[in-house]
mmCIF file of C-alpha atoms in Angstrom:
data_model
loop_
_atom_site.group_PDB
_atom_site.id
_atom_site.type_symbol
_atom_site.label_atom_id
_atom_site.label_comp_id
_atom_site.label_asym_id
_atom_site.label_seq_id
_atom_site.Cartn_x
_atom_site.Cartn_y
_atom_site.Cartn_z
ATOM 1 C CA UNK A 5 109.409 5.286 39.730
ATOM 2 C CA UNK A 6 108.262 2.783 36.801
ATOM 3 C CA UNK A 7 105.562 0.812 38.936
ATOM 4 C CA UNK A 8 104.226 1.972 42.306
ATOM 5 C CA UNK A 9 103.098 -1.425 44.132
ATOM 6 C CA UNK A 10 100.258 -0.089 46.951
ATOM 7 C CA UNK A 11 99.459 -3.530 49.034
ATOM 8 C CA UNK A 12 97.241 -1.617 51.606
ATOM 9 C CA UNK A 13 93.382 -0.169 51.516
ATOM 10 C CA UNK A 14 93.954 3.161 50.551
ATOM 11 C CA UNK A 15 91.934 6.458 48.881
ATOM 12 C CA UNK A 16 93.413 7.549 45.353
ATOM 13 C CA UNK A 17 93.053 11.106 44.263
ATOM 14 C CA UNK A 18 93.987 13.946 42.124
ATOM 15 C CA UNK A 19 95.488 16.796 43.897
ATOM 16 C CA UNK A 20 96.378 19.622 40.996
ATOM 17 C CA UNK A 21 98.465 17.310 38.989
ATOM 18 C CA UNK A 22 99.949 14.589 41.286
ATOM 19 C CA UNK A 23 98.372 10.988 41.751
ATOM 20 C CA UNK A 24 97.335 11.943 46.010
ATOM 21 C CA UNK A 25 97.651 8.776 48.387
ATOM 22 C CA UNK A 26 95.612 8.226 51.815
ATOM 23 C CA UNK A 27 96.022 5.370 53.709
ATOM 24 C CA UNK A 28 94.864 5.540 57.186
ATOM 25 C CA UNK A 29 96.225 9.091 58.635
ATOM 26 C CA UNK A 30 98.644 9.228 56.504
ATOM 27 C CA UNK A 31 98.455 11.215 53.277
ATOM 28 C CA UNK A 32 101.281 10.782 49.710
ATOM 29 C CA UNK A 33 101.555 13.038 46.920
ATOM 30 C CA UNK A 34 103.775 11.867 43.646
ATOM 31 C CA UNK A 35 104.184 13.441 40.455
ATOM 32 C CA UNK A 36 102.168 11.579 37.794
ATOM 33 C CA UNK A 37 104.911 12.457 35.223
ATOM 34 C CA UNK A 38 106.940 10.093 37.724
ATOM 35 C CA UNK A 39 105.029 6.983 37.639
ATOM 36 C CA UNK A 40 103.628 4.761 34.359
ATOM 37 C CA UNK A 41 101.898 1.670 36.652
ATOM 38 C CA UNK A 42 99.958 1.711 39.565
ATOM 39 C CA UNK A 43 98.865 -1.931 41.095
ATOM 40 C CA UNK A 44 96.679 -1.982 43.664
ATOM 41 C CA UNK A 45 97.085 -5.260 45.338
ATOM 42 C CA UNK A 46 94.262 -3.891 48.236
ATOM 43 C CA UNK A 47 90.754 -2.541 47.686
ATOM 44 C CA UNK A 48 90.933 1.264 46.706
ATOM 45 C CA UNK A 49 88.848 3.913 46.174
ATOM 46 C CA UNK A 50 89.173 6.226 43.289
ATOM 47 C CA UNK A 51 86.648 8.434 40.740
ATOM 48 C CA UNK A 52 86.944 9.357 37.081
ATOM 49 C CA UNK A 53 88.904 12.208 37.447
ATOM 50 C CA UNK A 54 91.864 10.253 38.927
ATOM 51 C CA UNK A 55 90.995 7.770 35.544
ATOM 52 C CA UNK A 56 91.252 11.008 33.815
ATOM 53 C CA UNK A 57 94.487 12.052 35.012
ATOM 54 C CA UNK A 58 96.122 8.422 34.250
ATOM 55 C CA UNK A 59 94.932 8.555 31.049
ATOM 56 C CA UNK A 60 96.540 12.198 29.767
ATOM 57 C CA UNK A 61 99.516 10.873 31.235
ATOM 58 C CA UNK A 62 99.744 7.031 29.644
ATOM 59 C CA UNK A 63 99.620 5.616 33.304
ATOM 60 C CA UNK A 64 98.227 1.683 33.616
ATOM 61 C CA UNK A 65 96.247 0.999 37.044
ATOM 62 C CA UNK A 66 96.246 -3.057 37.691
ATOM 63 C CA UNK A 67 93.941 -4.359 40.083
ATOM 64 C CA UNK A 68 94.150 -7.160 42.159
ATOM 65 C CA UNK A 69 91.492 -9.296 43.965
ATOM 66 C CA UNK A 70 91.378 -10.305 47.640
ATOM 67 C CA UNK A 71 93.043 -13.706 46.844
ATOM 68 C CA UNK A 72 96.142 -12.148 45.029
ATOM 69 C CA UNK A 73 95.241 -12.542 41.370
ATOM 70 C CA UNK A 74 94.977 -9.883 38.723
ATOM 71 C CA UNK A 75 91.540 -9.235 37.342
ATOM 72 C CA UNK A 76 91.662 -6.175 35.062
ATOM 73 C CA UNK A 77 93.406 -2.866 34.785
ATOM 74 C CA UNK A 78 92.467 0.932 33.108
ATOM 75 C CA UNK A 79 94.185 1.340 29.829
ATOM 76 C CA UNK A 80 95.752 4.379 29.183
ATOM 77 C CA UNK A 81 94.131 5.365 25.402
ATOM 78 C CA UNK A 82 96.888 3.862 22.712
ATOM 79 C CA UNK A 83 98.643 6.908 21.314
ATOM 80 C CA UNK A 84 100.900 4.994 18.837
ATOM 81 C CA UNK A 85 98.603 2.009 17.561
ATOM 82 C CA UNK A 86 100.395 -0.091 14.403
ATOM 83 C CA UNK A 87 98.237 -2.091 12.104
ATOM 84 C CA UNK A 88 100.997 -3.514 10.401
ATOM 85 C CA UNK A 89 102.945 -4.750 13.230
ATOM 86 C CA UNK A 90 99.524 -6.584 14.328
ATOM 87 C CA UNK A 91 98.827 -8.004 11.069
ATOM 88 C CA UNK A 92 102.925 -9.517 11.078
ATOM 89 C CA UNK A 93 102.011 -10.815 14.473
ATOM 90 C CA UNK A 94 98.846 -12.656 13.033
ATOM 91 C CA UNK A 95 100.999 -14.025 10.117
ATOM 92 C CA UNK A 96 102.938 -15.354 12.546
ATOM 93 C CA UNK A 97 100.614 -17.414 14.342
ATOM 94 C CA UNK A 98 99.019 -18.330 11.217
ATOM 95 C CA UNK A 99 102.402 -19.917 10.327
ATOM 96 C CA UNK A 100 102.850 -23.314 12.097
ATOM 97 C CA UNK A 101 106.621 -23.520 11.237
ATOM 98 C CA UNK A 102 107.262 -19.916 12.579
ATOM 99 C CA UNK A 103 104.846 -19.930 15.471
ATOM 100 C CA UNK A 104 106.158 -23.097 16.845
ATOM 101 C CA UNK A 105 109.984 -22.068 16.384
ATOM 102 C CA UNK A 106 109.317 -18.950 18.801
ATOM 103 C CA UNK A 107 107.432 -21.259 21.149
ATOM 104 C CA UNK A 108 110.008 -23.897 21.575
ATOM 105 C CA UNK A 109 112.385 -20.707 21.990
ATOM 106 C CA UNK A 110 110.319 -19.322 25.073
ATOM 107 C CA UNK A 111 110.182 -23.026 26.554
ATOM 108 C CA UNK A 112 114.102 -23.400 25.776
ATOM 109 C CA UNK A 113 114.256 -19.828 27.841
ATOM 110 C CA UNK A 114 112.142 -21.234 30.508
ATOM 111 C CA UNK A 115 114.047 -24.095 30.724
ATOM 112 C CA UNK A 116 117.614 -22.791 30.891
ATOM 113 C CA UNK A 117 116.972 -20.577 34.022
ATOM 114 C CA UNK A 118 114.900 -23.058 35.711
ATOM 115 C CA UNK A 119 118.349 -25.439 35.338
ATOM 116 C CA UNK A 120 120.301 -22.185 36.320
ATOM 117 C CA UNK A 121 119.079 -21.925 39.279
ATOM 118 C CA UNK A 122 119.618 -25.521 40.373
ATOM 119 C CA UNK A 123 123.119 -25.624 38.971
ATOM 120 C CA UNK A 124 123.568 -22.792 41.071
ATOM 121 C CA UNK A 125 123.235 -25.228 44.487
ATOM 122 C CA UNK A 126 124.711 -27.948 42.365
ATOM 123 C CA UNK A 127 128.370 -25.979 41.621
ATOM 124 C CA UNK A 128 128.038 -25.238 45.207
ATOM 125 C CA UNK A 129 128.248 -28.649 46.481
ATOM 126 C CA UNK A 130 124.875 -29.562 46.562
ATOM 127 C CA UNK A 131 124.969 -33.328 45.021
ATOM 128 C CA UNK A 132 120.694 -33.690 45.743
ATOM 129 C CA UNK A 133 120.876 -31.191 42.128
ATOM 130 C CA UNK A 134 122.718 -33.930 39.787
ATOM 131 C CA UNK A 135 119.912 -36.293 39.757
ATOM 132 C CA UNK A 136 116.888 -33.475 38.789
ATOM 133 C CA UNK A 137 119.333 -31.309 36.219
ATOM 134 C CA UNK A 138 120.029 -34.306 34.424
ATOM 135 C CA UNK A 139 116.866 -35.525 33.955
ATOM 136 C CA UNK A 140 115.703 -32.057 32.942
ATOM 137 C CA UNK A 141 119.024 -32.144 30.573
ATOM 138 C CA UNK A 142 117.337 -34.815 28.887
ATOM 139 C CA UNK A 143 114.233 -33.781 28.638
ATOM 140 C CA UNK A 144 115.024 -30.586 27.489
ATOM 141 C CA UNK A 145 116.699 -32.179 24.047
ATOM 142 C CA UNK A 146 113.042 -33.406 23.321
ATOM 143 C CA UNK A 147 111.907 -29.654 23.238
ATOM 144 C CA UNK A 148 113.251 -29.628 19.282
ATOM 145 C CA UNK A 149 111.395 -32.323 18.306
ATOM 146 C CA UNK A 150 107.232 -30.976 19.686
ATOM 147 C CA UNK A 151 105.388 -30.845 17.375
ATOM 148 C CA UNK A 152 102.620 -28.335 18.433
ATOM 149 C CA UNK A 153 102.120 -26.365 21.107
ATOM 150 C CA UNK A 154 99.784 -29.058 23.197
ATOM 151 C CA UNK A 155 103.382 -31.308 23.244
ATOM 152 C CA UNK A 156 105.579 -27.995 24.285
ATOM 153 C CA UNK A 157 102.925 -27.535 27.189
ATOM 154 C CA UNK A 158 103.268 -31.062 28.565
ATOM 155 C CA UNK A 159 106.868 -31.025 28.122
ATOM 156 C CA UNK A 160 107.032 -27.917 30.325
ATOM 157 C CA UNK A 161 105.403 -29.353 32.700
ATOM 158 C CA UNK A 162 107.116 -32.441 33.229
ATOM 159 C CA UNK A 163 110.224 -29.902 33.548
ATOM 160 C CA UNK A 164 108.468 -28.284 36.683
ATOM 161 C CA UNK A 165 107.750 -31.625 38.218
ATOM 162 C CA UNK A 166 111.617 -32.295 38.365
ATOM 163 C CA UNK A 167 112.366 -28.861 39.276
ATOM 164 C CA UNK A 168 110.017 -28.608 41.642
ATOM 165 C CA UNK A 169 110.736 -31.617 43.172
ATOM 166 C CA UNK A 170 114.456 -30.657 43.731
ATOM 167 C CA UNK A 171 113.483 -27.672 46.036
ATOM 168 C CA UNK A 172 113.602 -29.269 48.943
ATOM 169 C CA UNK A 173 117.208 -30.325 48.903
ATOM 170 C CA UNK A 174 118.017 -26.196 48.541
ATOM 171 C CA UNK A 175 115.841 -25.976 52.267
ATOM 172 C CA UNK A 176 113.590 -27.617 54.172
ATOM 173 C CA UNK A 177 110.968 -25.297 53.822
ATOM 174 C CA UNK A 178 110.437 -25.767 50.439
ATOM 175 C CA UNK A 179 109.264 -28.762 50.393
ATOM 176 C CA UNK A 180 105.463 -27.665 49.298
ATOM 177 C CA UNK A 181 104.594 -31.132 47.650
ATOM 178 C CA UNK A 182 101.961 -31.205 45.005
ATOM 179 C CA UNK A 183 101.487 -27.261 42.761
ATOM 180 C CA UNK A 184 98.469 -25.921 44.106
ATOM 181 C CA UNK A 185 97.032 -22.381 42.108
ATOM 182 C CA UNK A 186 93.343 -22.039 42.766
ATOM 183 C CA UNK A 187 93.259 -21.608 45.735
ATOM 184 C CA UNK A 188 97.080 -21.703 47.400
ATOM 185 C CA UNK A 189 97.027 -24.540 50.181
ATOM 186 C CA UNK A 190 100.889 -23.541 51.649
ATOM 187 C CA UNK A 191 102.858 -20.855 52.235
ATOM 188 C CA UNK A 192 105.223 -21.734 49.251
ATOM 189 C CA UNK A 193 102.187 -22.480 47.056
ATOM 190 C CA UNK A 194 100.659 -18.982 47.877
ATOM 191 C CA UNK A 195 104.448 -17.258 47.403
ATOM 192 C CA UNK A 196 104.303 -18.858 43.737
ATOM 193 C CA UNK A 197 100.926 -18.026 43.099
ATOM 194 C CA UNK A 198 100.809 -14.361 43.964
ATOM 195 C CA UNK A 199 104.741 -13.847 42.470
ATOM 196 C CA UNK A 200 103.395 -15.055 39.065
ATOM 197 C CA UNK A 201 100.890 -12.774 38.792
ATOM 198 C CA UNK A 202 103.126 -9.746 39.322
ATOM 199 C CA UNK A 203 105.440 -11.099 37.438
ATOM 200 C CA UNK A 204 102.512 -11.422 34.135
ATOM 201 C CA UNK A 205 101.139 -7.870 35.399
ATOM 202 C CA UNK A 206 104.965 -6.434 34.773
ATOM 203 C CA UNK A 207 105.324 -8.190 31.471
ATOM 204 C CA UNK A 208 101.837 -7.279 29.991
ATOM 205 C CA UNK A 209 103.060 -3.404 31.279
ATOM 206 C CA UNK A 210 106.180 -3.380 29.189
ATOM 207 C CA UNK A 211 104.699 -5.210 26.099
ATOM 208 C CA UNK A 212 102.368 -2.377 26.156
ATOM 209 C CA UNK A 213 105.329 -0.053 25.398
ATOM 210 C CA UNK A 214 106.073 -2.032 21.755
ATOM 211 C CA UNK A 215 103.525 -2.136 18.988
ATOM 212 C CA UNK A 216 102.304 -5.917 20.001
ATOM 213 C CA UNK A 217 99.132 -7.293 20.421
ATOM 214 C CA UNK A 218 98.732 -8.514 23.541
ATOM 215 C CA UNK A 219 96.195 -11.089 23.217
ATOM 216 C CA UNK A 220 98.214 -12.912 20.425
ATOM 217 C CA UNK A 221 100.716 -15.537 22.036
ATOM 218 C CA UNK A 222 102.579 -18.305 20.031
ATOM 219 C CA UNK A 223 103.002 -20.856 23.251
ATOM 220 C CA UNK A 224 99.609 -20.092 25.791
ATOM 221 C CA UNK A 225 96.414 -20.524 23.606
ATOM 222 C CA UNK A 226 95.214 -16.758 22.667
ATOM 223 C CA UNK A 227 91.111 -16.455 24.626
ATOM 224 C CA UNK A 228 89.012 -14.155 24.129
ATOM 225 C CA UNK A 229 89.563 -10.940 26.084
ATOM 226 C CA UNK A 230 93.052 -12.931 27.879
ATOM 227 C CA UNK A 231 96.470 -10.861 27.143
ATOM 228 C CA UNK A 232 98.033 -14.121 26.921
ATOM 229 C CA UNK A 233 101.065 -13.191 25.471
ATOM 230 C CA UNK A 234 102.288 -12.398 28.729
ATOM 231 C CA UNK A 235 101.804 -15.611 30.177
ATOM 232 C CA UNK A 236 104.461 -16.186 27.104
ATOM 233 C CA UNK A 237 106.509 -13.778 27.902
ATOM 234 C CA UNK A 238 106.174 -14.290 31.588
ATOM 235 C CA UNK A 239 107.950 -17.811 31.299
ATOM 236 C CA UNK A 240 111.541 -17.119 31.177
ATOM 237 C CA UNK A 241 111.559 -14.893 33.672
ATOM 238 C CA UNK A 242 109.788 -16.513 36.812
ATOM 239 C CA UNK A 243 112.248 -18.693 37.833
ATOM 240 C CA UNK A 244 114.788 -16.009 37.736
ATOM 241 C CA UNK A 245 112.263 -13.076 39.141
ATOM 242 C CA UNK A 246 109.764 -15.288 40.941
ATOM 243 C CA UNK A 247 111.555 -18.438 42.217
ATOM 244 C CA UNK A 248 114.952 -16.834 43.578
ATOM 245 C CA UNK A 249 112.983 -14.363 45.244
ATOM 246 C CA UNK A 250 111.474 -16.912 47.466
ATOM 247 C CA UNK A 251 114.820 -18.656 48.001
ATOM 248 C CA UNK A 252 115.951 -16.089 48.972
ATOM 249 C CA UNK A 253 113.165 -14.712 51.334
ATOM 250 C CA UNK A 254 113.388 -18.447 52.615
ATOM 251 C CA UNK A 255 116.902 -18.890 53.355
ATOM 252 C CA UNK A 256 117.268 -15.098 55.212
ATOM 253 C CA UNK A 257 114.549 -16.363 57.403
ATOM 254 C CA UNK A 258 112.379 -13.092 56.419
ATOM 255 C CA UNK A 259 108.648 -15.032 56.068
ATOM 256 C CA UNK A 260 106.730 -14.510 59.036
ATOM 257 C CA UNK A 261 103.361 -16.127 60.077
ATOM 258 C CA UNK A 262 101.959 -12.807 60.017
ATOM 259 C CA UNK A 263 102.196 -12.764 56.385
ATOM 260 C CA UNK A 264 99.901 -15.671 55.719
ATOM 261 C CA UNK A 265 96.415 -16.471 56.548
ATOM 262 C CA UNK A 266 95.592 -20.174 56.340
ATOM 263 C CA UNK A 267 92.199 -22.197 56.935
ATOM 264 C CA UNK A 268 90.723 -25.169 55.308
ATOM 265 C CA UNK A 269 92.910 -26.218 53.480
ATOM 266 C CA UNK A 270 93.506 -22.281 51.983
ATOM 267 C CA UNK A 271 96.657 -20.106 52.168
ATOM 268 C CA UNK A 272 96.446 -16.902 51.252
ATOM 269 C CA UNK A 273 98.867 -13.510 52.023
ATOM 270 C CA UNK A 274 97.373 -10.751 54.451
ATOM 271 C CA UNK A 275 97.678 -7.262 53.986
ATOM 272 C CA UNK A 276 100.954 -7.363 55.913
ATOM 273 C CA UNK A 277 102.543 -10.317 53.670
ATOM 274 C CA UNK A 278 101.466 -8.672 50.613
ATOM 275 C CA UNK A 279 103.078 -5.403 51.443
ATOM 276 C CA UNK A 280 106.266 -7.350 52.192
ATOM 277 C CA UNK A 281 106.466 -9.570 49.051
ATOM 278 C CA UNK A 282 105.203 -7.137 46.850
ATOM 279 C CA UNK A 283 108.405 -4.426 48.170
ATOM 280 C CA UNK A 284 110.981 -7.227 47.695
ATOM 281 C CA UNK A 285 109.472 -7.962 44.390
ATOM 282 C CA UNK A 286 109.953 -4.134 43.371
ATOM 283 C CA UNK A 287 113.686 -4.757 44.415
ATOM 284 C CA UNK A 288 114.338 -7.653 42.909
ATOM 285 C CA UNK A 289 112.670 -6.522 39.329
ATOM 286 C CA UNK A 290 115.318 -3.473 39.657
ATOM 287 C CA UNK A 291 118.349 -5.330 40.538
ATOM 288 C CA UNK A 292 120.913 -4.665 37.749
ATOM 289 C CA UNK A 293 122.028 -7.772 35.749
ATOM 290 C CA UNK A 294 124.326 -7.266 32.998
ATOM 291 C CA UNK A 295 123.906 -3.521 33.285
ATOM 292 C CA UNK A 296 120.090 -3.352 32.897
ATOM 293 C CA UNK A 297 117.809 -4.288 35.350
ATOM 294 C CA UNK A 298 115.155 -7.507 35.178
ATOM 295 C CA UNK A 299 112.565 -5.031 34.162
ATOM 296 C CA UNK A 300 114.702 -3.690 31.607
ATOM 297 C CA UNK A 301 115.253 -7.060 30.403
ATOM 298 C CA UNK A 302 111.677 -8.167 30.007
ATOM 299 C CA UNK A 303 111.121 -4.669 27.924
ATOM 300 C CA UNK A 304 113.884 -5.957 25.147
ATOM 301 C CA UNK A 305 111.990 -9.673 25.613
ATOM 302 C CA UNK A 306 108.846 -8.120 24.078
ATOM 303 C CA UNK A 307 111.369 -5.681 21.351
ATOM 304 C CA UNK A 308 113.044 -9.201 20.488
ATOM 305 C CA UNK A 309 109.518 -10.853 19.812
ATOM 306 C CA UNK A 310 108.671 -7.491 17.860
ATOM 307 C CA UNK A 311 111.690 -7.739 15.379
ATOM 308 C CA UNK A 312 111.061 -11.651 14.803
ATOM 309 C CA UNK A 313 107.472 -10.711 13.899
ATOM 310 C CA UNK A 314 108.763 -7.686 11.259
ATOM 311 C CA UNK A 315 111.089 -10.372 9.987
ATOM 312 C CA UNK A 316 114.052 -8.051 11.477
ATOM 313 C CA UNK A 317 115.778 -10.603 13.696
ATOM 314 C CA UNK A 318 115.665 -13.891 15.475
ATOM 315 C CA UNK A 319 113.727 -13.627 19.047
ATOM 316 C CA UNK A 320 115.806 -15.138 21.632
ATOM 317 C CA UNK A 321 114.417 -15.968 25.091
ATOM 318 C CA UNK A 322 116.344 -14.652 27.880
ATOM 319 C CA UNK A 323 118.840 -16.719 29.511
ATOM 320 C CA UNK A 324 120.672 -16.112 32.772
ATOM 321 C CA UNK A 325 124.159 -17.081 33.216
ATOM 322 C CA UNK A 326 124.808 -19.798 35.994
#
């Protein structure tokens, strides 16, 4: 088990030399060789000696906050640090021409699976997709000709506004109107918000097993103490990890008002939704495409931006098939 997602309160442990689980009455025991991740998506309680035991064993703990959004983790100590990886990686940002080929590449990636999904409908018989995928077609061709980052940004999000707007014509319920982050005001708003940040917690866990610095990104502005090269990274991957999945939980009829806790104007998941969405994320992050699975896939999405920075080889966002 790569990442063990717990979505209710629980107690954390050491029990000889497994990671010890109590939540309620009932009591889990799991190897710690087993697991490298733990999120805890609930409040937890846990001492140094659990700390201690992730650390000897190179495991990650990501916490979440009571509004679904990841606020820190416990890093396992950095048993393979390389300088001169880190210093390629700052050449690279300090290189306008380079830095802003690998950005337009992670927008292209973003992009192409954000069409792929709506030509997906659209081969299907869906005629509501030929309007959005062509005006994304053409705005996509401007993507070669941004200038700096600030440009890619705005193009990006023009791309979501078409996208975005086509999702009602896959079903009804997805019609969420305007994005809303900070706080979630819908159901589909709060599915988006929460999927993201599992979706940046997974990337920033397997670009942690390459030799990059994670607070060095070529697209999202690098802040002080922000590992924003996994918002980077994140990009191709959410419509394909993130946005299917709620298609799909959508159009099998599996969201339940029990998931979802809404006043003023605020939607946020309860304990039950969370548990729910955070198993079918585990699922769909180990579904097998091209023989390897999505998390798999994000791991040689970091190696790719590794060899570009050593100068070994062209990065190359990932791009689903239709």
């Amino acid at each position: 088990m790569e990442t063990l997602f717990i979505s209710r309160e629980a107690q954390l442990r050491q029990h000889e030399n497994t990671l010890q689980i109590k939540m309620g009455d009932q009591v889990r025991s799991l190897p710690i060789e087993k697991l490298s991740h733990v999120v805890l998506l609930s409040e937890s309680r846990l001492n140094s000696r659990l700390l201690g035991l992730c650390g000897k064993h190179g495991v990650r703990l990501s916490v979440f906050d009571y509004y679904g959004y990841f606020k820190g983790a416990f890093e396992p100590y950095d048993h393979n640090p390389a300088g001169k990886v880190k210093l390629k990686q700052a050449e690279l940002l300090l290189d306008d021409v380079r830095r802003m080929s690998v950005a337009r590449e992670v927008v292209r990636g973003a992009a192409h699976n954000m069409l792929a999904n709506l030509r997906y409908y659209q081969y299907r018989g869906n005629e509501d997709m030929k309007q959005p995928v062509a005006d994304m077609q053409k705005l996509l061709a401007t993507i070669a000709r941004a200038a700096d980052t600030n440009t890619l940004m705005g193009i990006e999000g023009q791309l979501h506004q078409y996208y975005y707007a086509a999702w009602p014509a896959i079903h009804a319920e997805l019609a969420f109107g305007k994005r809303v982050r900070r706080p979630p005001n819908n159901p589909i708003n709060c599915l988006l918000s929460f999927l993201n940040q599992l979706v940046y917690t997974v990337v920033r866990h397997e670009i942690s097993k390459t030799h990059l610095e994670e607070t060095f990104s070529v697209l999202h502005s690098p802040g002080y103490g922000r590992a924003s090269l996994s918002l980077d990274l994140a990009e191709p991957f959410k419509p394909v990890l993130t946005d299917m999945l709620i298609f799909r939980m959508v159009q099998r009829r599996m969201l339940d008002d029990s998931w979802f806790e809404q006043h003023d104007n605020v939607c946020l998941l309860t304990e039950t939704g969370r548990r729910h969405v955070a198993e079918q994320f585990s699922l769909r992050l180990e579904e097998q495409y091209q023989g390897r699975s999505f998390r798999n896939w994000i791991y040689r999405e970091a190696l790719g931006l590794e060899r570009e920075v050593l100068g070994a080889g062209e990065y190359e966002a990932f791009k689903r098939r239709v």
